[in-house]
Short mmCIF file of C-alpha atoms in Angstrom, two decimals:
data_model
loop_
_atom_site.label_atom_id
_atom_site.label_comp_id
_atom_site.label_asym_id
_atom_site.label_seq_id
_atom_site.Cartn_x
_atom_site.Cartn_y
_atom_site.Cartn_z
CA MET M 60 144.66 135.15 91.12
CA MET M 61 143.86 133.10 94.21
CA HIS M 62 146.14 133.84 97.17
CA ARG M 63 148.05 131.04 98.89
CA ASN M 64 145.88 131.25 102.02
CA GLU M 65 142.71 130.99 99.95
CA LEU M 66 144.09 127.92 98.21
CA LEU M 67 144.96 126.29 101.52
CA ILE M 68 141.43 126.50 102.85
CA MET M 69 139.97 125.53 99.48
CA LEU M 70 141.99 122.30 99.21
CA PRO M 71 140.03 120.26 101.77
CA PHE M 72 136.77 121.43 100.22
CA ILE M 73 137.93 120.40 96.73
CA PHE M 74 139.23 117.11 98.13
CA GLY M 75 135.87 116.43 99.74
CA ILE M 76 134.05 116.96 96.45
CA MET M 77 136.44 114.57 94.70
CA ILE M 78 135.81 111.86 97.30
CA TYR M 79 132.07 112.36 97.67
CA PRO M 80 130.37 112.91 94.30
CA ALA M 81 127.03 113.04 96.16
CA ILE M 82 127.71 116.74 96.72
CA PRO M 83 125.90 118.62 93.92
CA ALA M 84 128.07 121.14 92.10
CA GLY M 85 126.92 124.73 92.41
CA ALA M 86 124.21 123.93 94.93
CA ALA M 87 123.69 124.85 98.56
CA SER M 88 124.91 121.99 100.69
CA VAL M 89 126.18 120.83 104.04
CA THR M 90 128.81 118.10 104.08
CA ALA M 91 130.13 116.78 107.38
CA PHE M 92 133.04 114.38 107.85
CA ALA M 93 132.88 112.93 111.37
CA TYR M 94 135.68 111.05 113.13
CA PRO M 95 134.22 109.25 116.18
CA GLY M 96 137.58 108.05 117.52
CA LYS M 97 138.81 111.65 117.83
CA ASN M 98 135.39 113.16 118.67
CA VAL M 99 135.73 115.81 115.99
CA ALA M 100 134.03 116.63 112.70
CA GLU M 101 134.74 118.91 109.77
CA ILE M 102 131.65 120.62 108.36
CA TYR M 103 131.55 122.27 104.94
CA VAL M 104 128.64 124.68 104.54
CA ASN M 105 128.17 125.85 100.96
CA ASP M 106 125.46 128.51 101.05
CA THR M 107 124.73 129.31 97.40
CA VAL M 108 121.61 131.31 96.54
CA TYR M 109 120.40 132.65 93.20
CA ALA M 110 118.28 135.76 92.67
CA ILE M 111 116.70 136.10 89.21
CA PHE M 112 115.04 139.36 88.19
CA GLN M 113 113.15 139.13 84.88
CA TYR M 114 111.95 142.14 82.91
CA PRO M 115 110.72 142.99 79.36
CA SER M 116 113.35 143.69 76.69
CA SER M 117 111.77 147.08 76.10
CA SER M 118 111.92 148.15 79.76
CA PHE M 119 114.15 150.63 81.50
CA PHE M 120 115.94 147.78 83.30
CA SER M 121 116.84 146.11 80.01
CA LYS M 122 118.51 149.27 78.74
CA MET M 123 120.26 149.90 82.05
CA LEU M 124 121.46 146.38 82.88
CA ASN M 125 122.01 144.58 79.58
CA GLY M 126 125.64 143.46 79.31
CA THR M 127 126.66 144.44 82.83
CA SER M 128 128.61 142.07 85.06
CA TYR M 129 130.31 142.12 88.45
CA SER M 130 132.16 139.65 90.65
CA TYR M 131 133.75 139.76 94.09
CA SER M 132 135.55 137.25 96.30
CA ALA M 133 137.26 137.31 99.68
CA SER M 134 138.44 134.90 102.37
CA ILE M 135 138.79 135.07 106.14
CA ILE M 136 140.91 132.42 107.83
CA ASN M 137 140.31 131.54 111.49
CA VAL M 138 137.45 133.84 112.45
CA PRO M 139 138.23 135.17 115.99
CA HIS M 140 136.37 133.41 118.81
CA ASN M 141 135.32 136.66 120.45
CA THR M 142 133.26 137.87 117.47
CA GLU M 143 129.47 137.85 117.17
CA PHE M 144 129.90 135.79 114.00
CA TYR M 145 131.54 132.97 115.96
CA GLN M 146 129.08 133.20 118.85
CA ASN M 147 125.98 133.24 116.58
CA LEU M 148 127.25 130.21 114.69
CA GLN M 149 127.96 128.33 117.91
CA GLU M 150 124.50 129.12 119.29
CA ALA M 151 122.74 127.96 116.10
CA LEU M 152 124.54 124.61 116.07
CA VAL M 153 123.99 123.94 119.79
CA HIS M 154 120.26 124.52 119.63
CA GLY M 155 119.49 122.94 116.27
CA GLN M 156 116.18 123.26 114.44
CA ASN M 157 113.99 121.71 117.16
CA ASP M 158 115.03 124.33 119.68
CA ASN M 159 114.66 127.12 117.12
CA GLU M 160 111.04 126.14 116.56
CA GLN M 161 110.00 125.06 120.04
CA GLY M 162 112.08 127.18 122.36
CA GLY M 163 114.31 124.33 123.44
CA GLU M 164 112.75 123.79 126.86
CA ASP M 165 112.03 120.07 126.42
CA ASN M 166 114.85 119.23 124.00
CA VAL M 167 118.26 117.86 124.87
CA GLN M 168 120.83 120.27 123.53
CA SER M 169 123.82 119.05 121.60
CA ASN M 170 127.25 119.37 123.19
CA ILE M 171 128.72 120.42 119.87
CA SER M 172 131.41 123.07 120.17
CA VAL M 173 132.93 125.13 117.36
CA LEU M 174 136.72 124.85 117.40
CA ASN M 175 137.55 126.83 114.29
CA VAL M 176 135.84 128.42 111.29
CA SER M 177 137.15 129.93 108.06
CA VAL M 178 135.06 131.57 105.33
CA ILE M 179 135.24 132.13 101.59
CA MET M 180 132.79 134.65 100.11
CA TYR M 181 131.85 134.98 96.45
CA LYS M 182 129.38 137.22 94.62
CA LYS M 183 128.57 137.41 90.94
CA PHE M 184 126.12 139.55 88.96
CA PHE M 185 125.37 139.40 85.24
CA ALA M 186 122.51 140.62 83.05
CA ASN M 187 121.17 140.42 79.52
CA GLU M 188 118.18 141.93 77.72
CA THR M 189 115.52 140.16 79.77
CA ALA M 190 117.05 138.95 83.05
CA ALA M 191 119.56 139.80 85.74
CA THR M 192 121.06 137.04 87.87
CA TYR M 193 122.80 137.50 91.17
CA VAL M 194 124.71 134.62 92.78
CA LYS M 195 125.64 134.91 96.44
CA SER M 196 127.85 132.14 97.76
CA SER M 197 129.74 131.57 100.97
CA ILE M 198 131.69 128.55 102.10
CA MET M 199 132.24 127.97 105.80
CA ILE M 200 134.80 125.35 106.81
CA ILE M 201 134.02 124.50 110.44
CA TRP M 202 135.82 122.17 112.84
CA VAL M 203 133.68 121.04 115.78
CA SER M 204 133.98 118.69 118.75
CA GLY M 205 131.63 117.20 121.36
CA ILE M 206 129.42 115.20 119.00
CA PHE M 207 130.36 111.71 120.24
CA THR M 208 130.28 109.93 123.59
CA LYS M 209 131.37 106.43 124.60
CA ASN M 210 128.64 103.91 125.51
CA GLY M 211 130.20 100.55 126.38
CA SER M 212 131.73 99.11 123.21
CA LYS M 213 129.79 101.55 121.03
CA ILE M 214 130.34 105.22 120.23
CA VAL M 215 127.17 107.35 120.11
CA GLY M 216 126.91 110.56 118.10
CA ASN M 217 124.32 113.29 118.66
CA PHE M 218 123.38 114.89 115.33
CA SER M 219 120.36 116.88 116.50
CA TRP M 220 122.23 120.02 115.35
CA LYS M 221 122.16 119.01 111.67
CA ALA M 222 119.03 121.02 110.70
CA PHE M 223 120.45 124.28 112.00
CA LYS M 224 119.03 127.64 111.05
CA ILE M 225 120.85 130.92 111.66
CA ASP M 226 118.45 133.81 112.22
CA LYS M 227 121.14 136.33 113.16
CA HIS M 228 123.57 138.31 111.04
CA LEU M 229 127.00 136.87 110.37
CA TYR M 230 129.13 139.94 109.77
CA LEU M 231 132.77 139.80 108.75
CA MET M 232 135.09 142.73 108.22
CA GLU M 233 136.66 142.66 104.76
CA ASN M 234 138.58 145.57 103.19
CA GLY M 235 137.11 147.97 105.72
CA LYS M 236 133.53 146.90 104.95
CA MET M 237 131.15 144.74 106.98
CA GLU M 238 130.01 141.79 104.86
CA ASP M 239 127.03 139.68 105.97
CA ILE M 240 127.20 136.12 104.63
CA ASN M 241 123.76 135.17 105.96
CA PHE M 242 121.10 137.73 105.05
CA PHE M 243 120.25 138.33 101.43
CA GLY M 244 118.61 141.34 99.85
CA GLU M 245 120.26 144.62 100.70
CA ASP M 246 123.31 144.24 98.47
CA PHE M 247 121.23 142.95 95.55
CA HIS M 248 118.81 145.83 95.95
CA ASP M 249 121.68 148.34 95.94
CA MET M 250 123.23 146.72 92.88
CA LEU M 251 120.00 147.03 90.88
CA ASP M 252 119.04 150.40 92.32
CA MET M 253 115.56 148.91 92.46
CA PRO M 254 112.53 151.17 92.79
CA GLU M 255 110.01 151.03 95.59
CA PHE M 256 107.65 148.66 93.76
CA LEU M 257 110.24 145.84 93.94
CA GLN M 258 111.53 145.70 97.48
CA LEU M 259 113.42 142.49 98.21
CA PRO M 260 113.12 141.74 101.94
CA GLU M 261 116.08 140.69 104.03
CA VAL M 262 116.09 136.87 103.94
CA SER M 263 118.22 134.52 106.01
CA THR M 264 119.76 131.97 103.64
CA LEU M 265 121.63 129.79 106.16
CA ASN M 266 118.52 127.74 106.78
CA PHE M 267 118.75 123.94 106.65
CA SER M 268 115.52 123.26 108.52
CA GLU M 269 114.30 121.18 105.56
CA PHE M 270 116.64 118.45 106.82
CA ASN M 271 114.88 118.06 110.15
CA GLN M 272 113.85 114.46 109.39
CA PRO M 273 115.59 111.87 111.61
CA LEU M 274 118.82 110.45 110.23
CA SER M 275 117.25 107.00 110.37
CA GLN M 276 115.05 108.14 107.45
CA TRP M 277 117.96 109.33 105.30
CA ASN M 278 119.67 107.28 102.61
CA ARG M 279 122.45 105.18 104.15
CA VAL M 280 125.40 103.44 102.48
CA TYR M 281 128.33 101.68 104.13
CA ASN M 282 131.55 101.20 102.15
CA SER M 283 133.66 98.40 103.65
CA ASN M 284 136.70 99.32 101.53
CA SER M 285 136.94 102.86 102.94
CA ASN M 286 135.23 101.93 106.24
CA MET M 287 132.94 104.93 105.81
CA THR M 288 129.18 105.27 106.30
CA LEU M 289 127.35 107.92 104.31
CA PHE M 290 123.98 109.42 105.20
CA THR M 291 122.57 111.58 102.39
CA LYS M 292 119.45 113.59 101.70
CA SER M 293 118.40 116.22 99.18
CA VAL M 294 115.29 118.33 98.86
CA SER M 295 113.60 119.90 95.86
CA THR M 296 114.54 123.38 94.78
CA GLN M 297 113.25 125.91 97.29
CA THR M 298 111.87 129.32 96.43
CA ILE M 299 113.00 131.53 99.29
CA TYR M 300 111.18 134.57 97.93
CA SER M 301 108.98 135.25 94.91
CA GLU M 302 107.15 138.29 93.59
CA ASN M 303 105.34 138.97 90.32
CA LEU M 304 103.82 142.24 89.21
CA THR M 305 102.56 144.13 86.17
CA LEU M 306 103.40 147.78 85.68
CA ASN M 307 102.15 149.82 82.70
CA GLY M 308 101.21 146.58 80.98
CA LYS M 309 104.66 145.05 81.43
CA SER M 310 105.42 141.98 83.55
CA TYR M 311 108.23 141.77 86.08
CA SER M 312 109.24 138.92 88.37
CA LEU M 313 111.73 138.44 91.14
CA LYS M 314 112.68 135.03 92.53
CA VAL M 315 115.28 133.88 95.06
CA ILE M 316 115.97 130.14 94.89
CA SER M 317 118.14 127.49 96.52
CA ASP M 318 118.53 123.72 96.01
CA PRO M 319 120.14 122.32 99.15
CA ALA M 320 121.57 118.85 99.78
CA TYR M 321 123.15 117.21 102.83
CA THR M 322 125.83 114.54 103.31
CA ILE M 323 127.12 113.18 106.60
CA GLY M 324 130.11 110.86 106.40
CA ILE M 325 130.99 108.79 109.48
CA GLN M 326 134.32 107.04 109.80
CA GLY M 327 133.37 103.45 110.68
CA TYR M 328 130.26 101.28 110.56
CA ALA M 329 127.38 103.52 111.68
CA THR M 330 123.65 103.05 112.09
CA ALA M 331 121.06 105.65 113.03
CA VAL M 332 118.25 105.67 115.56
CA GLY M 333 116.43 108.95 115.23
CA ASP M 334 119.16 111.60 115.20
CA GLU M 335 121.61 109.44 117.15
CA ILE M 336 124.35 107.56 115.32
CA TYR M 337 125.83 104.36 116.75
CA VAL M 338 129.32 103.41 115.61
CA SER M 339 130.30 99.78 116.17
CA PRO M 340 132.57 97.15 114.59
CA ALA M 341 131.39 96.20 111.12
CA PRO M 342 129.52 92.89 110.90
CA SER M 343 131.34 89.86 109.49
CA GLN M 344 131.73 89.93 105.74
CA PHE M 345 131.05 86.16 105.47
CA THR M 346 128.03 85.31 103.33
CA SER M 347 125.43 82.79 104.48
CA TYR M 348 126.85 80.32 101.96
CA ALA M 349 130.31 80.75 103.41
CA LEU M 350 128.98 80.15 106.90
CA ILE M 351 127.24 76.93 105.74
CA PHE M 352 130.48 75.80 104.09
CA VAL M 353 132.53 76.47 107.23
CA ALA M 354 129.95 74.64 109.36
CA SER M 355 130.01 71.66 106.97
CA VAL M 356 133.79 71.46 107.09
CA PHE M 357 133.66 71.67 110.88
CA LEU M 358 131.15 68.77 111.03
CA VAL M 359 133.26 66.67 108.65
CA VAL M 360 136.34 67.23 110.81
CA ILE M 361 134.40 66.26 113.97
CA ALA M 362 132.98 63.15 112.29
CA GLY M 363 136.40 62.18 111.01
CA ALA M 364 137.94 62.60 114.46
CA GLY M 365 135.18 60.45 115.95
CA VAL M 366 135.79 57.64 113.48
CA TYR M 367 139.53 57.81 114.16
CA LEU M 368 139.03 57.55 117.93
CA ILE M 369 136.64 54.60 117.58
CA ARG M 370 139.13 52.69 115.42
CA ARG M 371 141.94 53.32 117.93
CA LYS M 372 139.85 51.88 120.75
CA LYS M 373 139.36 48.71 118.74
#
């Protein structure tokens, strides 16, 4: 049964999915809701990764694993600010993908600052005669500030942080055990008791560098009814790790996959130039035909007033 605290931090995530169907169910995703007037944003990071180990039905693994299953979930509300988890997350967002790749010497860093972060962890393992699947999922609900600045009548947002990649461990203490929500491999390896010929390396899964394209190249939709601008982008399924081998005439394969997507919702009418977002009053909703009609009426009124004045002078 889900505890009350878990439900409380799940509600905004569920609410976000209901409002924004662009978020793919069961996929890795980042969804940010930004509020320029308050200079804050809420970021949902759903890091879901699948490991699929395939083996022959006549193999040792088939006999050992067939029919087994395992699941685990936990939640941590308000991760303390003085932890390495918090500091590593803050550092990754500030530097963004450009700095990660180029050292950051010539790049303007974002002023983004993590205000609060809560985490939900979930793991699931199940196997049949020919395959074992391991699902590792973590949801981070992050409140940040410092994205927006005022520029005359416009508000400018710096989203250079969006393609963040976390190369460091994100450890959390849960039930007396250190859980790492970033690196993938060790727990799966232990669960399978895998032999030396199938060593799954430690892989960082919190990697959204595929979304390094400027926001001006993303799909953009403005909804005048909700006064919300959406920028969306998805990428094809990524194979994080893959290995195939044949042993004693039998084929084995191991694959770790992810299918990430990204949504950034801005409250207001927003346009993008590179990775900067400009929020300004929405343009008039009048159509060109309406403008022609109004102009025609205006000319008729002026003409009528002119005729009236001429007649009075006579």
